[in-house]
CSV table of C-alpha atoms in Angstrom, one decimal:
chain,number,residue,atom,x,y,z
A,18,UNK,CA,-76.3,-41.5,-63.3
A,19,UNK,CA,-76.1,-40.1,-66.8
A,20,UNK,CA,-78.2,-41.8,-69.5
A,21,UNK,CA,-78.3,-41.1,-73.2
A,22,UNK,CA,-81.6,-41.7,-75.1
A,23,UNK,CA,-81.0,-42.2,-78.8
A,24,UNK,CA,-84.3,-42.2,-80.8
A,25,UNK,CA,-85.4,-40.1,-83.8
A,26,UNK,CA,-88.9,-39.7,-82.4
A,27,UNK,CA,-89.3,-36.9,-79.9
A,28,UNK,CA,-92.4,-38.5,-78.4
A,29,UNK,CA,-90.5,-41.7,-77.6
A,30,UNK,CA,-87.7,-39.7,-76.0
A,31,UNK,CA,-90.2,-37.7,-74.0
A,32,UNK,CA,-92.0,-40.8,-72.8
A,33,UNK,CA,-88.7,-42.4,-71.7
A,34,UNK,CA,-87.6,-39.3,-69.9
A,35,UNK,CA,-90.9,-39.2,-67.9
A,36,UNK,CA,-90.7,-42.9,-67.2
A,37,UNK,CA,-87.1,-42.6,-65.9
A,38,UNK,CA,-88.0,-39.5,-63.8
A,39,UNK,CA,-90.5,-41.7,-61.9
A,40,UNK,CA,-87.8,-44.0,-60.5
A,41,UNK,CA,-84.5,-42.1,-60.8
A,42,UNK,CA,-82.9,-38.7,-60.6
A,43,UNK,CA,-80.6,-39.6,-63.5
A,44,UNK,CA,-79.4,-36.9,-65.8
A,45,UNK,CA,-80.9,-37.5,-69.2
A,46,UNK,CA,-79.3,-36.6,-72.5
A,47,UNK,CA,-80.9,-37.0,-75.9
A,48,UNK,CA,-79.9,-37.6,-79.5
A,49,UNK,CA,-82.1,-38.0,-82.5
A,50,UNK,CA,-79.5,-39.3,-85.0
A,51,UNK,CA,-76.6,-41.7,-84.8
A,52,UNK,CA,-74.0,-39.0,-85.5
A,53,UNK,CA,-75.4,-36.9,-82.6
A,54,UNK,CA,-75.2,-39.9,-80.3
A,55,UNK,CA,-71.6,-40.5,-81.3
A,56,UNK,CA,-70.7,-36.9,-80.6
A,57,UNK,CA,-72.3,-36.9,-77.2
A,58,UNK,CA,-70.7,-40.3,-76.3
A,59,UNK,CA,-67.3,-38.9,-77.1
A,60,UNK,CA,-67.8,-35.6,-75.2
A,61,UNK,CA,-69.6,-37.0,-72.1
A,62,UNK,CA,-69.1,-39.7,-69.6
A,63,UNK,CA,-72.2,-41.9,-69.8
A,64,UNK,CA,-73.5,-44.6,-67.5
A,65,UNK,CA,-75.9,-46.1,-69.9
A,66,UNK,CA,-77.3,-45.7,-73.5
A,67,UNK,CA,-80.8,-46.6,-74.5
A,68,UNK,CA,-80.7,-47.0,-78.3
A,69,UNK,CA,-83.2,-47.4,-81.1
A,70,UNK,CA,-82.1,-49.3,-84.2
A,71,UNK,CA,-83.9,-47.2,-86.9
A,72,UNK,CA,-82.0,-44.0,-87.0
A,73,UNK,CA,-81.2,-41.4,-89.8
A,74,UNK,CA,-77.7,-40.8,-91.0
A,75,UNK,CA,-76.2,-43.8,-89.2
A,76,UNK,CA,-78.0,-47.1,-88.6
A,77,UNK,CA,-78.5,-48.4,-85.1
A,78,UNK,CA,-76.3,-51.6,-85.6
A,79,UNK,CA,-73.4,-49.6,-87.1
A,80,UNK,CA,-73.8,-47.0,-84.3
A,81,UNK,CA,-73.8,-49.8,-81.7
A,82,UNK,CA,-70.5,-51.1,-83.1
A,83,UNK,CA,-68.9,-47.7,-83.0
A,84,UNK,CA,-70.2,-47.0,-79.5
A,85,UNK,CA,-68.7,-50.3,-78.2
A,86,UNK,CA,-65.4,-49.4,-79.8
A,87,UNK,CA,-65.4,-46.1,-77.8
A,88,UNK,CA,-65.8,-47.7,-74.4
A,89,UNK,CA,-67.7,-50.1,-72.1
A,90,UNK,CA,-70.8,-48.1,-71.5
A,91,UNK,CA,-73.8,-50.5,-71.1
A,92,UNK,CA,-76.2,-50.3,-74.0
A,93,UNK,CA,-79.9,-51.3,-74.0
A,94,UNK,CA,-81.6,-51.5,-77.4
A,95,UNK,CA,-85.2,-50.4,-77.5
A,96,UNK,CA,-86.6,-51.2,-80.9
A,97,UNK,CA,-89.8,-51.7,-82.8
A,98,UNK,CA,-88.2,-55.0,-84.2
A,99,UNK,CA,-88.7,-58.1,-82.1
A,100,UNK,CA,-87.6,-60.6,-84.7
A,101,UNK,CA,-84.7,-62.9,-83.5
A,102,UNK,CA,-82.4,-61.8,-86.3
A,103,UNK,CA,-82.4,-58.2,-85.0
A,104,UNK,CA,-82.0,-59.3,-81.4
A,105,UNK,CA,-79.1,-61.7,-82.2
A,106,UNK,CA,-77.3,-59.1,-84.3
A,107,UNK,CA,-77.6,-56.4,-81.6
A,108,UNK,CA,-76.4,-58.7,-78.9
A,109,UNK,CA,-73.5,-59.9,-81.0
A,110,UNK,CA,-72.6,-56.3,-81.7
A,111,UNK,CA,-72.3,-55.7,-78.0
A,112,UNK,CA,-75.6,-54.6,-76.6
A,113,UNK,CA,-76.2,-55.8,-73.0
A,114,UNK,CA,-80.0,-55.8,-73.3
A,115,UNK,CA,-82.8,-55.8,-75.9
A,116,UNK,CA,-86.4,-54.6,-75.5
A,117,UNK,CA,-89.2,-54.1,-78.0
A,118,UNK,CA,-91.4,-51.0,-77.9
A,119,UNK,CA,-94.3,-53.3,-77.2
A,120,UNK,CA,-92.9,-54.1,-73.8
A,121,UNK,CA,-94.6,-53.0,-70.6
A,122,UNK,CA,-93.2,-50.0,-68.8
A,123,UNK,CA,-92.6,-52.2,-65.7
A,124,UNK,CA,-90.5,-54.7,-67.7
A,125,UNK,CA,-88.6,-51.8,-69.4
A,126,UNK,CA,-87.7,-50.4,-66.0
A,127,UNK,CA,-86.5,-53.9,-64.9
A,128,UNK,CA,-84.3,-54.0,-68.0
A,129,UNK,CA,-83.0,-50.5,-67.4
A,130,UNK,CA,-82.0,-51.3,-63.8
A,131,UNK,CA,-80.4,-54.6,-64.9
A,132,UNK,CA,-78.4,-53.2,-67.7
A,133,UNK,CA,-77.6,-50.0,-65.9
A,134,UNK,CA,-76.0,-52.1,-63.1
A,135,UNK,CA,-73.8,-54.0,-65.5
A,136,UNK,CA,-76.1,-57.0,-66.1
A,137,UNK,CA,-77.9,-58.3,-69.1
A,138,UNK,CA,-81.6,-58.4,-69.9
A,139,UNK,CA,-83.7,-59.5,-72.9
A,140,UNK,CA,-87.5,-59.0,-72.9
A,141,UNK,CA,-89.1,-62.2,-71.7
A,142,UNK,CA,-91.3,-62.8,-74.8
A,143,UNK,CA,-88.3,-62.2,-77.1
A,144,UNK,CA,-86.1,-64.4,-75.0
A,145,UNK,CA,-88.7,-67.2,-75.4
A,146,UNK,CA,-88.7,-66.7,-79.2
A,147,UNK,CA,-84.9,-66.9,-79.2
A,148,UNK,CA,-85.0,-70.2,-77.3
A,149,UNK,CA,-87.5,-71.6,-79.8
A,150,UNK,CA,-85.4,-70.3,-82.7
A,151,UNK,CA,-82.3,-72.0,-81.2
A,152,UNK,CA,-84.2,-75.2,-80.7
A,153,UNK,CA,-85.4,-75.2,-84.3
A,154,UNK,CA,-81.9,-74.7,-85.6
A,155,UNK,CA,-80.7,-77.6,-83.5
A,156,UNK,CA,-83.5,-79.8,-84.9
A,157,UNK,CA,-82.6,-78.9,-88.5
A,158,UNK,CA,-78.9,-79.6,-87.8
A,159,UNK,CA,-79.8,-83.3,-87.3
A,160,UNK,CA,-81.1,-83.6,-90.9
A,161,UNK,CA,-79.1,-85.3,-93.7
A,162,UNK,CA,-78.2,-83.2,-96.8
A,163,UNK,CA,-81.0,-84.9,-98.8
A,164,UNK,CA,-83.5,-84.0,-96.1
A,165,UNK,CA,-82.4,-80.4,-96.2
A,166,UNK,CA,-82.7,-80.4,-100.0
A,167,UNK,CA,-86.2,-81.8,-99.8
A,168,UNK,CA,-87.1,-79.1,-97.3
A,169,UNK,CA,-85.6,-76.4,-99.5
A,170,UNK,CA,-87.7,-77.6,-102.5
A,171,UNK,CA,-90.8,-77.8,-100.4
A,172,UNK,CA,-90.2,-74.2,-99.4
A,173,UNK,CA,-89.8,-73.2,-103.0
A,174,UNK,CA,-93.3,-74.5,-103.7
A,175,UNK,CA,-92.5,-77.8,-105.3
A,176,UNK,CA,-94.8,-80.8,-105.0
A,177,UNK,CA,-93.6,-84.2,-103.9
A,178,UNK,CA,-93.7,-85.4,-107.5
A,179,UNK,CA,-91.7,-82.4,-108.7
A,180,UNK,CA,-89.1,-83.0,-105.9
A,181,UNK,CA,-88.8,-86.6,-106.9
A,182,UNK,CA,-88.2,-85.5,-110.5
A,183,UNK,CA,-85.7,-82.8,-109.5
A,184,UNK,CA,-83.7,-85.3,-107.4
A,185,UNK,CA,-83.9,-88.2,-109.8
A,186,UNK,CA,-85.7,-90.3,-107.2
A,187,UNK,CA,-89.1,-92.1,-107.1
A,188,UNK,CA,-92.2,-90.5,-105.6
A,189,UNK,CA,-92.4,-93.2,-102.9
A,190,UNK,CA,-88.8,-92.5,-101.9
A,191,UNK,CA,-89.5,-88.8,-101.4
A,192,UNK,CA,-92.7,-89.5,-99.5
A,193,UNK,CA,-90.9,-91.9,-97.2
A,194,UNK,CA,-88.1,-89.3,-96.7
A,195,UNK,CA,-90.8,-86.7,-95.8
A,196,UNK,CA,-92.2,-89.1,-93.2
A,197,UNK,CA,-88.8,-89.6,-91.7
A,198,UNK,CA,-88.1,-85.8,-91.7
A,199,UNK,CA,-91.4,-85.2,-89.9
A,200,UNK,CA,-90.4,-87.8,-87.2
A,201,UNK,CA,-87.0,-86.1,-86.7
A,202,UNK,CA,-88.6,-82.6,-86.4
A,203,UNK,CA,-91.6,-83.8,-84.3
A,204,UNK,CA,-94.3,-82.8,-86.7
A,205,UNK,CA,-97.1,-84.8,-88.4
A,206,UNK,CA,-98.1,-82.8,-91.5
A,207,UNK,CA,-96.3,-81.8,-94.7
A,208,UNK,CA,-97.7,-78.3,-94.1
A,209,UNK,CA,-95.7,-78.2,-90.8
A,210,UNK,CA,-92.6,-79.1,-92.7
A,211,UNK,CA,-93.3,-76.3,-95.1
A,212,UNK,CA,-93.8,-73.9,-92.3
A,213,UNK,CA,-90.5,-74.9,-90.6
A,214,UNK,CA,-88.6,-74.5,-93.9
A,215,UNK,CA,-90.0,-71.1,-94.5
A,216,UNK,CA,-89.3,-70.0,-90.9
A,217,UNK,CA,-85.7,-71.2,-91.3
A,218,UNK,CA,-85.4,-69.0,-94.4
A,219,UNK,CA,-84.9,-72.0,-96.7
A,220,UNK,CA,-87.1,-70.6,-99.5
């Protein structure tokens, strides 16, 4: 098995090499930039690529797109970023797995085995976050346009009185709308509405 490690930090590549040596006799190749990785991928037959997203010269997501265009080699992203936006973009770009650098060595090995054998794997903690993110998106999708506008104004720091004035409605109407929105989203406090709006990027 031939594995390419793509990371601009030598200490990370060394750690991964040692970890892999404990469980496999795979041939390990290394690249510290995106362009190096592309050159190696074109010149060598690879069984798997372990890829960081923060790379000089060519960003990880762009590199991921180019690597996928070059062939079906399984790619496992190993990144410092655990936010759903990065995970989603990497998976949409063609990665078969996603792990953060906070993952345990044991779980990383599970991911390497899974992705290396043609399967998929997302770090368990990240996968849970993705589920919650999807559930939140589904909850917001049930809101009416006025509800969404009220949430947007809340996230922008407006008071209920200011929202009422901005929408040309009475204060009591906005307060009642907020109560209904809370019921739809399963929360009890206006502060929770603000949190959900900010998490959804509505500010």
